[in-house]
Every structure is written in structure tokens, then in C-alpha cells.
mmCIF file of C-alpha atoms and ligand atoms in Angstrom:
data_model
loop_
_atom_site.group_PDB
_atom_site.id
_atom_site.type_symbol
_atom_site.label_atom_id
_atom_site.label_comp_id
_atom_site.label_asym_id
_atom_site.label_seq_id
_atom_site.Cartn_x
_atom_site.Cartn_y
_atom_site.Cartn_z
ATOM 1 C CA MET A 1 -4.431 -17.011 136.094
ATOM 2 C CA THR A 2 -6.175 -15.630 139.177
ATOM 3 C CA LEU A 3 -9.603 -16.689 140.253
ATOM 4 C CA ASP A 4 -11.334 -15.211 143.255
ATOM 5 C CA ILE A 5 -13.378 -18.062 144.663
ATOM 6 C CA LYS A 6 -16.447 -16.735 146.478
ATOM 7 C CA LYS A 7 -19.091 -19.353 145.789
ATOM 8 C CA ILE A 8 -18.520 -23.099 145.695
ATOM 9 C CA GLY A 9 -20.976 -25.616 144.271
ATOM 10 C CA VAL A 10 -21.241 -29.140 145.654
ATOM 11 C CA ILE A 11 -22.967 -31.970 143.757
ATOM 12 C CA GLY A 12 -24.402 -34.751 145.915
ATOM 13 C CA CYS A 13 -26.042 -34.423 149.344
ATOM 14 C CA GLY A 14 -24.606 -37.707 150.608
ATOM 15 C CA GLN A 15 -22.252 -37.952 153.553
ATOM 16 C CA MET A 16 -19.348 -36.445 151.582
ATOM 17 C CA GLY A 17 -21.254 -33.635 149.840
ATOM 18 C CA LYS A 18 -22.764 -32.464 153.132
ATOM 19 C CA GLY A 19 -19.371 -32.575 154.842
ATOM 20 C CA ILE A 20 -17.693 -30.611 152.032
ATOM 21 C CA ALA A 21 -20.513 -28.013 152.068
ATOM 22 C CA GLN A 22 -20.167 -27.647 155.845
ATOM 23 C CA VAL A 23 -16.401 -27.125 155.709
ATOM 24 C CA CYS A 24 -16.608 -24.625 152.804
ATOM 25 C CA ALA A 25 -19.387 -22.600 154.479
ATOM 26 C CA GLY A 26 -17.497 -22.710 157.785
ATOM 27 C CA ALA A 27 -14.461 -21.212 156.022
ATOM 28 C CA GLY A 28 -16.525 -18.252 154.763
ATOM 29 C CA PHE A 29 -17.514 -19.353 151.244
ATOM 30 C CA ASP A 30 -21.042 -19.219 149.850
ATOM 31 C CA VAL A 31 -22.119 -22.740 148.970
ATOM 32 C CA HIS A 32 -24.736 -24.230 146.684
ATOM 33 C CA LEU A 33 -25.479 -27.890 147.450
ATOM 34 C CA MET A 34 -27.428 -30.015 144.980
ATOM 35 C CA ASP A 35 -28.765 -33.576 144.624
ATOM 36 C CA VAL A 36 -31.198 -35.237 142.206
ATOM 37 C CA ASN A 37 -32.808 -36.961 145.174
ATOM 38 C CA GLU A 38 -35.260 -34.416 146.642
ATOM 39 C CA ASN A 39 -35.336 -36.268 149.938
ATOM 40 C CA ALA A 40 -31.551 -36.029 150.255
ATOM 41 C CA VAL A 41 -31.796 -32.267 149.531
ATOM 42 C CA LYS A 42 -34.482 -31.846 152.208
ATOM 43 C CA LYS A 43 -32.400 -33.611 154.842
ATOM 44 C CA ALA A 44 -29.120 -31.839 154.007
ATOM 45 C CA ILE A 45 -29.416 -28.578 155.980
ATOM 46 C CA PRO A 46 -30.820 -30.194 159.184
ATOM 47 C CA SER A 47 -28.001 -32.745 159.010
ATOM 48 C CA ILE A 48 -25.292 -30.057 158.552
ATOM 49 C CA GLU A 49 -26.914 -28.063 161.369
ATOM 50 C CA LYS A 50 -26.671 -31.101 163.645
ATOM 51 C CA SER A 51 -23.035 -31.617 162.741
ATOM 52 C CA LEU A 52 -22.197 -27.935 163.392
ATOM 53 C CA GLY A 53 -24.176 -28.186 166.648
ATOM 54 C CA ARG A 54 -21.759 -30.873 167.837
ATOM 55 C CA LEU A 55 -18.875 -28.427 167.223
ATOM 56 C CA VAL A 56 -20.725 -25.776 169.259
ATOM 57 C CA ASP A 57 -21.183 -28.297 172.106
ATOM 58 C CA LYS A 58 -17.443 -29.008 172.029
ATOM 59 C CA GLU A 59 -16.823 -25.211 172.044
ATOM 60 C CA LYS A 60 -14.887 -25.421 168.769
ATOM 61 C CA ILE A 61 -17.166 -22.796 167.167
ATOM 62 C CA SER A 62 -19.749 -20.362 168.562
ATOM 63 C CA GLY A 63 -23.510 -20.554 168.047
ATOM 64 C CA ALA A 64 -23.229 -17.411 165.887
ATOM 65 C CA ASP A 65 -20.555 -19.104 163.676
ATOM 66 C CA LYS A 66 -22.941 -22.012 163.189
ATOM 67 C CA ASP A 67 -25.845 -19.736 162.181
ATOM 68 C CA THR A 68 -23.647 -17.765 159.765
ATOM 69 C CA ALA A 69 -22.361 -20.956 158.129
ATOM 70 C CA ILE A 70 -25.875 -22.336 157.685
ATOM 71 C CA LYS A 71 -27.060 -19.056 156.105
ATOM 72 C CA ARG A 72 -24.285 -19.331 153.511
ATOM 73 C CA ILE A 73 -25.645 -22.652 152.133
ATOM 74 C CA SER A 74 -28.389 -22.803 149.509
ATOM 75 C CA THR A 75 -29.773 -26.086 148.150
ATOM 76 C CA GLY A 76 -31.477 -27.288 144.983
ATOM 77 C CA SER A 77 -32.192 -30.266 142.778
ATOM 78 C CA ASP A 78 -30.952 -29.036 139.382
ATOM 79 C CA MET A 79 -27.815 -27.471 137.923
ATOM 80 C CA SER A 80 -29.107 -23.866 137.712
ATOM 81 C CA GLY A 81 -27.717 -22.917 141.143
ATOM 82 C CA PHE A 82 -24.145 -23.469 139.906
ATOM 83 C CA LYS A 83 -24.068 -20.733 137.274
ATOM 84 C CA ASP A 84 -22.393 -18.153 139.535
ATOM 85 C CA CYS A 85 -19.972 -20.626 141.189
ATOM 86 C CA GLN A 86 -16.234 -20.244 140.570
ATOM 87 C CA LEU A 87 -15.657 -23.879 141.576
ATOM 88 C CA VAL A 88 -17.973 -26.899 141.638
ATOM 89 C CA ILE A 89 -16.985 -30.032 143.557
ATOM 90 C CA GLU A 90 -18.678 -33.197 142.303
ATOM 91 C CA ALA A 91 -19.397 -35.634 145.163
ATOM 92 C CA ALA A 92 -22.129 -37.867 143.727
ATOM 93 C CA THR A 93 -22.307 -41.677 143.755
ATOM 94 C CA GLU A 94 -19.056 -43.497 142.866
ATOM 95 C CA ASP A 95 -20.160 -44.539 139.375
ATOM 96 C CA GLU A 96 -18.247 -43.382 136.314
ATOM 97 C CA GLN A 97 -21.326 -43.182 134.077
ATOM 98 C CA VAL A 98 -23.264 -41.133 136.640
ATOM 99 C CA LYS A 99 -20.318 -38.743 137.046
ATOM 100 C CA LYS A 100 -19.810 -38.322 133.282
ATOM 101 C CA VAL A 101 -23.470 -37.373 132.736
ATOM 102 C CA ILE A 102 -23.307 -34.903 135.664
ATOM 103 C CA LEU A 103 -20.126 -33.272 134.340
ATOM 104 C CA GLN A 104 -21.488 -32.807 130.835
ATOM 105 C CA GLU A 105 -24.678 -31.223 132.158
ATOM 106 C CA LEU A 106 -22.732 -29.047 134.606
ATOM 107 C CA CYS A 107 -20.550 -27.570 131.838
ATOM 108 C CA THR A 108 -23.625 -26.149 130.096
ATOM 109 C CA VAL A 109 -24.389 -23.783 133.024
ATOM 110 C CA LEU A 110 -20.880 -22.791 134.202
ATOM 111 C CA GLU A 111 -18.970 -19.606 133.382
ATOM 112 C CA ASP A 112 -15.985 -20.266 131.092
ATOM 113 C CA ASP A 113 -13.391 -19.639 133.816
ATOM 114 C CA ALA A 114 -15.045 -21.806 136.483
ATOM 115 C CA LEU A 115 -13.134 -24.813 137.794
ATOM 116 C CA ILE A 116 -14.489 -28.316 138.391
ATOM 117 C CA ALA A 117 -13.186 -30.797 140.952
ATOM 118 C CA SER A 118 -14.227 -34.389 141.560
ATOM 119 C CA ASN A 119 -14.206 -36.007 144.997
ATOM 120 C CA THR A 120 -14.046 -39.461 143.387
ATOM 121 C CA SER A 121 -12.365 -42.118 145.545
ATOM 122 C CA SER A 122 -10.851 -44.005 142.650
ATOM 123 C CA ILE A 123 -11.923 -43.046 139.111
ATOM 124 C CA SER A 124 -9.402 -41.602 136.628
ATOM 125 C CA ILE A 125 -9.312 -37.794 136.769
ATOM 126 C CA THR A 126 -7.965 -37.775 133.203
ATOM 127 C CA ARG A 127 -10.984 -39.787 131.952
ATOM 128 C CA LEU A 128 -13.536 -37.689 133.865
ATOM 129 C CA GLY A 129 -11.847 -34.433 132.781
ATOM 130 C CA ALA A 130 -12.008 -35.529 129.142
ATOM 131 C CA LYS A 131 -15.820 -35.586 129.394
ATOM 132 C CA THR A 132 -15.877 -31.861 130.248
ATOM 133 C CA ASP A 133 -15.411 -28.843 127.984
ATOM 134 C CA ARG A 134 -12.456 -27.774 130.222
ATOM 135 C CA PRO A 135 -9.994 -30.618 131.005
ATOM 136 C CA GLY A 136 -7.375 -27.977 131.953
ATOM 137 C CA LYS A 137 -9.705 -26.650 134.639
ATOM 138 C CA PHE A 138 -10.540 -30.100 136.032
ATOM 139 C CA VAL A 139 -8.812 -31.629 139.064
ATOM 140 C CA GLY A 140 -9.244 -34.401 141.655
ATOM 141 C CA MET A 141 -9.997 -33.162 145.167
ATOM 142 C CA HIS A 142 -10.366 -36.199 147.389
ATOM 143 C CA PHE A 143 -11.674 -35.307 150.851
ATOM 144 C CA MET A 144 -11.689 -37.889 153.634
ATOM 145 C CA ASN A 145 -14.689 -39.051 155.656
ATOM 146 C CA PRO A 146 -15.880 -37.458 157.941
ATOM 147 C CA VAL A 147 -14.879 -34.257 156.124
ATOM 148 C CA PRO A 148 -15.124 -31.863 159.092
ATOM 149 C CA ARG A 149 -12.782 -34.057 161.163
ATOM 150 C CA MET A 150 -10.193 -35.374 158.709
ATOM 151 C CA GLU A 151 -7.216 -33.177 157.856
ATOM 152 C CA LEU A 152 -6.201 -34.645 154.496
ATOM 153 C CA VAL A 153 -7.293 -33.751 150.964
ATOM 154 C CA GLU A 154 -5.577 -35.716 148.192
ATOM 155 C CA LEU A 155 -5.072 -33.552 145.098
ATOM 156 C CA ILE A 156 -4.866 -35.315 141.755
ATOM 157 C CA ARG A 157 -3.901 -33.766 138.425
ATOM 158 C CA GLY A 158 -5.309 -35.322 135.295
ATOM 159 C CA ILE A 159 -2.944 -35.360 132.314
ATOM 160 C CA ALA A 160 -4.549 -32.115 131.050
ATOM 161 C CA THR A 161 -4.923 -30.247 134.388
ATOM 162 C CA ASP A 162 -3.358 -26.760 134.206
ATOM 163 C CA GLU A 163 -0.783 -25.745 136.775
ATOM 164 C CA ASP A 164 -2.959 -22.693 137.666
ATOM 165 C CA THR A 165 -5.953 -24.917 138.406
ATOM 166 C CA TYR A 166 -3.852 -27.109 140.667
ATOM 167 C CA ARG A 167 -2.378 -24.090 142.485
ATOM 168 C CA ILE A 168 -5.771 -22.398 143.031
ATOM 169 C CA VAL A 169 -7.291 -25.590 144.408
ATOM 170 C CA ARG A 170 -4.248 -26.247 146.596
ATOM 171 C CA GLU A 171 -4.562 -22.747 148.100
ATOM 172 C CA LEU A 172 -8.265 -23.353 148.661
ATOM 173 C CA VAL A 173 -7.568 -26.597 150.546
ATOM 174 C CA GLU A 174 -5.332 -24.622 152.906
ATOM 175 C CA LYS A 175 -8.034 -21.948 153.366
ATOM 176 C CA LEU A 176 -10.392 -24.763 154.367
ATOM 177 C CA GLY A 177 -7.939 -25.679 157.138
ATOM 178 C CA LYS A 178 -6.938 -28.956 155.467
ATOM 179 C CA ILE A 179 -3.598 -30.368 154.382
ATOM 180 C CA PRO A 180 -3.133 -31.221 150.693
ATOM 181 C CA VAL A 181 -1.092 -34.215 149.565
ATOM 182 C CA ASN A 182 -0.312 -34.766 145.904
ATOM 183 C CA ALA A 183 -1.270 -38.121 144.368
ATOM 184 C CA GLU A 184 -0.741 -39.142 140.758
ATOM 185 C CA ASP A 185 -3.680 -40.188 138.596
ATOM 186 C CA PHE A 186 -3.601 -43.966 139.058
ATOM 187 C CA PRO A 187 -6.576 -46.065 140.194
ATOM 188 C CA ALA A 188 -7.706 -45.134 143.741
ATOM 189 C CA PHE A 189 -4.740 -42.705 144.206
ATOM 190 C CA ILE A 190 -2.851 -43.203 147.523
ATOM 191 C CA VAL A 191 -5.208 -43.651 150.477
ATOM 192 C CA ASN A 192 -7.701 -45.994 148.847
ATOM 193 C CA ARG A 193 -5.028 -47.923 146.929
ATOM 194 C CA ILE A 194 -3.770 -48.998 150.352
ATOM 195 C CA LEU A 195 -6.931 -48.912 152.492
ATOM 196 C CA LEU A 196 -9.469 -50.679 150.267
ATOM 197 C CA PRO A 197 -7.412 -53.837 149.603
ATOM 198 C CA MET A 198 -7.067 -54.114 153.405
ATOM 199 C CA ILE A 199 -10.840 -53.802 153.853
ATOM 200 C CA ASN A 200 -11.428 -56.316 151.013
ATOM 201 C CA GLU A 201 -9.006 -58.717 152.715
ATOM 202 C CA ALA A 202 -10.939 -58.304 155.982
ATOM 203 C CA VAL A 203 -14.112 -59.330 154.109
ATOM 204 C CA TYR A 204 -12.248 -62.394 152.700
ATOM 205 C CA THR A 205 -11.160 -63.203 156.273
ATOM 206 C CA LEU A 206 -14.836 -63.173 157.267
ATOM 207 C CA TYR A 207 -15.896 -65.075 154.107
ATOM 208 C CA GLU A 208 -13.368 -67.850 154.757
ATOM 209 C CA GLY A 209 -14.443 -68.130 158.393
ATOM 210 C CA VAL A 210 -11.095 -67.125 159.851
ATOM 211 C CA GLY A 211 -12.930 -64.864 162.285
ATOM 212 C CA SER A 212 -16.340 -63.375 163.083
ATOM 213 C CA VAL A 213 -17.131 -59.701 162.411
ATOM 214 C CA LYS A 214 -16.417 -58.904 166.041
ATOM 215 C CA ALA A 215 -13.196 -60.959 166.138
ATOM 216 C CA ILE A 216 -11.823 -59.304 162.982
ATOM 217 C CA ASP A 217 -12.622 -55.764 164.132
ATOM 218 C CA SER A 218 -11.380 -56.365 167.695
ATOM 219 C CA ALA A 219 -8.176 -57.981 166.410
ATOM 220 C CA MET A 220 -7.349 -55.027 164.176
ATOM 221 C CA LYS A 221 -8.264 -52.412 166.780
ATOM 222 C CA LEU A 222 -6.359 -54.047 169.628
ATOM 223 C CA GLY A 223 -3.582 -55.563 167.541
ATOM 224 C CA THR A 224 -2.714 -52.624 165.284
ATOM 225 C CA HIS A 225 -4.226 -49.681 167.178
ATOM 226 C CA HIS A 226 -6.524 -48.779 164.291
ATOM 227 C CA PRO A 227 -9.278 -46.558 165.744
ATOM 228 C CA MET A 228 -11.957 -48.539 163.847
ATOM 229 C CA GLY A 229 -11.975 -52.175 162.744
ATOM 230 C CA PRO A 230 -11.912 -52.719 158.945
ATOM 231 C CA LEU A 231 -15.501 -54.007 158.754
ATOM 232 C CA GLU A 232 -16.792 -51.169 160.916
ATOM 233 C CA LEU A 233 -14.879 -48.793 158.641
ATOM 234 C CA ALA A 234 -16.317 -50.452 155.508
ATOM 235 C CA ASP A 235 -19.845 -49.850 156.873
ATOM 236 C CA PHE A 236 -18.889 -46.235 157.563
ATOM 237 C CA ILE A 237 -17.512 -45.660 154.050
ATOM 238 C CA GLY A 238 -20.493 -47.436 152.417
ATOM 239 C CA LEU A 239 -20.187 -50.972 150.998
ATOM 240 C CA ASP A 240 -21.275 -49.795 147.516
ATOM 241 C CA THR A 241 -18.416 -47.283 147.502
ATOM 242 C CA CYS A 242 -15.960 -49.953 148.763
ATOM 243 C CA LEU A 243 -17.047 -52.342 145.995
ATOM 244 C CA ALA A 244 -16.873 -49.603 143.334
ATOM 245 C CA VAL A 245 -13.281 -48.787 144.374
ATOM 246 C CA MET A 246 -12.284 -52.488 144.243
ATOM 247 C CA HIS A 247 -13.738 -52.728 140.719
ATOM 248 C CA VAL A 248 -11.715 -49.682 139.635
ATOM 249 C CA LEU A 249 -8.524 -51.219 141.104
ATOM 250 C CA HIS A 250 -9.240 -54.635 139.557
ATOM 251 C CA ASP A 251 -10.114 -53.237 136.125
ATOM 252 C CA GLY A 252 -7.483 -50.508 136.123
ATOM 253 C CA LEU A 253 -4.491 -52.508 137.357
ATOM 254 C CA ALA A 254 -5.544 -55.938 135.982
ATOM 255 C CA ASP A 255 -4.103 -57.767 138.984
ATOM 256 C CA THR A 256 -6.118 -60.578 140.621
ATOM 257 C CA LYS A 257 -5.020 -59.393 144.046
ATOM 258 C CA TYR A 258 -7.695 -56.682 143.735
ATOM 259 C CA ARG A 259 -10.534 -59.215 143.097
ATOM 260 C CA PRO A 260 -13.572 -57.956 145.085
ATOM 261 C CA CYS A 261 -14.605 -60.501 147.740
ATOM 262 C CA PRO A 262 -17.842 -62.298 146.686
ATOM 263 C CA LEU A 263 -19.268 -61.616 150.143
ATOM 264 C CA LEU A 264 -18.828 -57.856 149.626
ATOM 265 C CA VAL A 265 -20.633 -58.213 146.278
ATOM 266 C CA LYS A 266 -23.466 -60.132 147.975
ATOM 267 C CA TYR A 267 -23.949 -57.508 150.689
ATOM 268 C CA VAL A 268 -24.184 -54.757 148.076
ATOM 269 C CA GLU A 269 -26.628 -56.846 146.001
ATOM 270 C CA ALA A 270 -28.784 -57.231 149.122
ATOM 271 C CA GLY A 271 -28.828 -53.440 149.563
ATOM 272 C CA TRP A 272 -26.867 -53.841 152.814
ATOM 273 C CA LEU A 273 -24.671 -50.804 152.248
ATOM 274 C CA GLY A 274 -23.557 -50.169 155.836
ATOM 275 C CA ARG A 275 -24.517 -47.259 158.080
ATOM 276 C CA LYS A 276 -26.256 -45.278 155.355
ATOM 277 C CA SER A 277 -28.803 -48.075 154.720
ATOM 278 C CA GLY A 278 -29.026 -49.178 158.376
ATOM 279 C CA LYS A 279 -27.353 -52.560 157.804
ATOM 280 C CA GLY A 280 -24.030 -53.903 156.595
ATOM 281 C CA PHE A 281 -21.513 -55.940 158.559
ATOM 282 C CA TYR A 282 -23.427 -54.537 161.549
ATOM 283 C CA ASP A 283 -27.123 -53.900 162.063
ATOM 284 C CA TYR A 284 -27.694 -50.296 163.170
ATOM 285 C CA SER A 285 -31.415 -50.517 163.996
ATOM 286 C CA GLY A 286 -30.925 -50.716 167.783
ATOM 287 C CA ASP A 287 -29.026 -48.557 170.283
ATOM 288 C CA GLU A 288 -25.761 -50.412 169.662
ATOM 289 C CA PRO A 289 -24.512 -51.869 166.334
ATOM 290 C CA VAL A 290 -24.961 -55.666 166.288
ATOM 291 C CA PRO A 291 -22.713 -57.851 164.042
ATOM 292 C CA THR A 292 -24.643 -59.530 161.214
ATOM 293 C CA ARG A 293 -22.226 -62.540 161.194
HETATM 294 P P1 NAD B 301 -23.527 -41.282 149.241
HETATM 295 O O1 NAD B 301 -24.101 -42.538 148.698
HETATM 296 O O2 NAD B 301 -23.656 -40.978 150.706
HETATM 297 O O3 NAD B 301 -24.122 -40.021 148.448
HETATM 298 C C1 NAD B 301 -24.113 -39.902 147.066
HETATM 299 C C2 NAD B 301 -25.178 -38.881 146.687
HETATM 300 O O4 NAD B 301 -25.069 -38.607 145.280
HETATM 301 C C3 NAD B 301 -26.614 -39.388 146.939
HETATM 302 O O5 NAD B 301 -27.300 -38.479 147.783
HETATM 303 C C4 NAD B 301 -27.211 -39.440 145.539
HETATM 304 O O6 NAD B 301 -28.588 -39.112 145.501
HETATM 305 C C5 NAD B 301 -26.374 -38.381 144.815
HETATM 306 N N1 NAD B 301 -26.455 -38.489 143.365
HETATM 307 C C6 NAD B 301 -26.510 -39.615 142.589
HETATM 308 N N2 NAD B 301 -26.633 -39.272 141.295
HETATM 309 C C7 NAD B 301 -26.669 -37.902 141.243
HETATM 310 C C8 NAD B 301 -26.808 -36.967 140.195
HETATM 311 N N3 NAD B 301 -26.948 -37.360 138.933
HETATM 312 N N4 NAD B 301 -26.803 -35.655 140.498
HETATM 313 C C9 NAD B 301 -26.666 -35.231 141.778
HETATM 314 N N5 NAD B 301 -26.550 -36.087 142.831
HETATM 315 C C10 NAD B 301 -26.550 -37.405 142.550
HETATM 316 O O7 NAD B 301 -21.995 -41.299 148.797
HETATM 317 P P2 NAD B 301 -20.745 -40.564 149.494
HETATM 318 O O8 NAD B 301 -20.152 -41.497 150.480
HETATM 319 O O9 NAD B 301 -21.148 -39.182 149.888
HETATM 320 O O10 NAD B 301 -19.739 -40.518 148.262
HETATM 321 C C11 NAD B 301 -19.803 -39.513 147.279
HETATM 322 C C12 NAD B 301 -18.505 -39.452 146.505
HETATM 323 O O11 NAD B 301 -17.419 -39.207 147.433
HETATM 324 C C13 NAD B 301 -18.130 -40.738 145.768
HETATM 325 O O12 NAD B 301 -17.448 -40.422 144.601
HETATM 326 C C14 NAD B 301 -17.216 -41.433 146.772
HETATM 327 O O13 NAD B 301 -16.341 -42.344 146.166
HETATM 328 C C15 NAD B 301 -16.464 -40.240 147.332
HETATM 329 N N6 NAD B 301 -15.858 -40.448 148.645
HETATM 330 C C16 NAD B 301 -16.486 -41.200 149.594
HETATM 331 C C17 NAD B 301 -15.887 -41.393 150.833
HETATM 332 C C18 NAD B 301 -16.567 -42.228 151.899
HETATM 333 O O14 NAD B 301 -15.927 -42.582 152.891
HETATM 334 N N7 NAD B 301 -17.842 -42.548 151.761
HETATM 335 C C19 NAD B 301 -14.655 -40.799 151.108
HETATM 336 C C20 NAD B 301 -14.036 -39.998 150.128
HETATM 337 C C21 NAD B 301 -14.655 -39.840 148.891
#
């Protein structure tokens, strides 16, 4: 099978959706970016423009490249803009029910040969693919955050994913300037299977009073040369996403070592989701982040 990808759809104008749209437009593809939240749609283009502006300041791209990329992106708040897309990448909230409803609705507008990818951090590609009318044309495409900066894209085949689908998406990842790594369809794949239990353990370390937020982050930065401490990283990922991934690991692998820390649960219940809500393990309302514990 050959498929000439010209226009890529992206579902979700959150931090990942915007990053994926930016990278696809920057690589010369037309992009349609969609979210049910009108406010998120309104903020998307200015936010991508700001991000591209930083690349212009660093002389990584020209001002003209930035303007061309921005012109390639259209936005909307329903599925109609996806009908002429050859590939749609779903990057909405990490919630299986939300994703299943999106996928079923998406299939009603797509051409028969269009492919669908999910940027899920943890949910079974086989299960999500089974909710579509095209499990053979469904694949996991897990970008890293922040998308414009991180080189890796994990590629995950569901049990029904066709070899052609996998090959086309793999070639696309390379056209986007990223490096694909294959991961099998097990809960949270490779990166998050390893990273999220570490973050959860950092929250337990805080919960048990072994160290303060600052002590834990400083210890891991200075002691292991991680560029960000685990709690700082959790705030960056989004605490709701971190908790959702821990639930998928706990439910999917049935091992108590993946039990989400009650403190992580409490932060999410409070709406303290990290950077995106202005408060998590740090408070971001001032000039500098201030630890909340
Ligand atoms: P986010 O909370 O920043 O954004 C999610 C967006 O999805 C929101 O704007 C929300 O309005 C939108 N949305 C919710 N329901 C929708 C619907 N029915 N239709 C269209 N849009 C809808 O989340 P994010 O961090 O961008 O994560 C998005 C996806 O990417 C998740 O699956 C997450 O697991 C995955 N991911 C996240 C990271 C990370 O570090 N945050 C990294 C890799 C992958």
C-alpha cells in the first residue's frame, strides 16, 4: 500500500497536540488541529507561534519558515476538518473512554484509506484500535514532551496493525526529523513503563517525609544528573496524566508495585495538575516556581 500523506489531523490542543501540529507543519505538511474546548482552540495558534518564535530567536529557523508553518495550520472544534486528512493523530486527554468516543466519531468523517494514530502514553493500542472501523490502519505514535525538542517517537503496533500502516508511519516519523523506536503493546510501552514508576516513587518519598520537594528534586538532579527532578517533571507532564498512566500500569499488570501514591491522587483531586493548572508540586503563580511542600 502507498499513501501520500499531505494533510495531518491532530485531535487535542493541549501541550502535546500543539507540539505535534508545530512539528508536522514545520516539516511541510498541512495540519488541521481540533479540540472540543473552544478556549484551547483559540489559544493554540498564538502558542505555536510563540514556540516557533523561540526557534527563530535561536536561529534554528527563519522568520519566513515560521510564517509558512503557521499558515499551514487550520483549527476547529469539530471533526469536519479531518475529512481530507490522510492521517489523524489523536492527542486528547489520557482517558480511555474519551479516546474511544473520539475514535468512533472520527471514523465517520474519514476517507476509507486514512490512517489513525494515538499519542496515548499508556493505553492499549489493540483495545483503542478495536473501537475503530479500521484496526489494521491504527497504530500507536507516542511523541515525547516537549515535542519540538525531543527526538524520540515510540511506535506501537496493535495486534491488528498492518505492516503497511507501521511502515508509512515509521517513514513519516523520519520525515518529521524524529527517531522511531519500536515498543510492543503492553501497558505504558517502554518510556513510561520505566519513567512513571520512578515519578510515583518520588511522590511516595515526599508522602513518607523522606525529603521535601526541593530535596527530592535536587537529590535526583545532582545525584543522577537528570536534567529535571522527578517532581518538577511530574508537574511538566501533568499530574492527571501521571496518575492515569499509573492506573493503566496497576490495572494492566496487576502488580502492587504500580499502586498510585495517595498523595498523587489527592493533588489530582484538588485540581493541582502541575504547570498546566498553575499549581502542582510547585506553585507557578510567581516569577519562580515555589515548592508546595
Ligand atoms: P492536555 O491536558 O494538555 O490536553 C488534552 C487536550 O485534549 C485538552 O485541550 C482537552 O480539551 C482535549 N480534549 C479532551 N477531550 C476531547 C475531545 N473529546 N475531543 C477533542 N479534544 C479533547 O494533555 P497532553 O499532555 O497534551 O496529553 C495529551 C495526550 O498525549 C494524552 O494521551 C497523554 O497521555 C499523551 N502524552 C502526554 C505527554 C506529556 O508529557 N504530557 C507525553 C506524551 C504523550
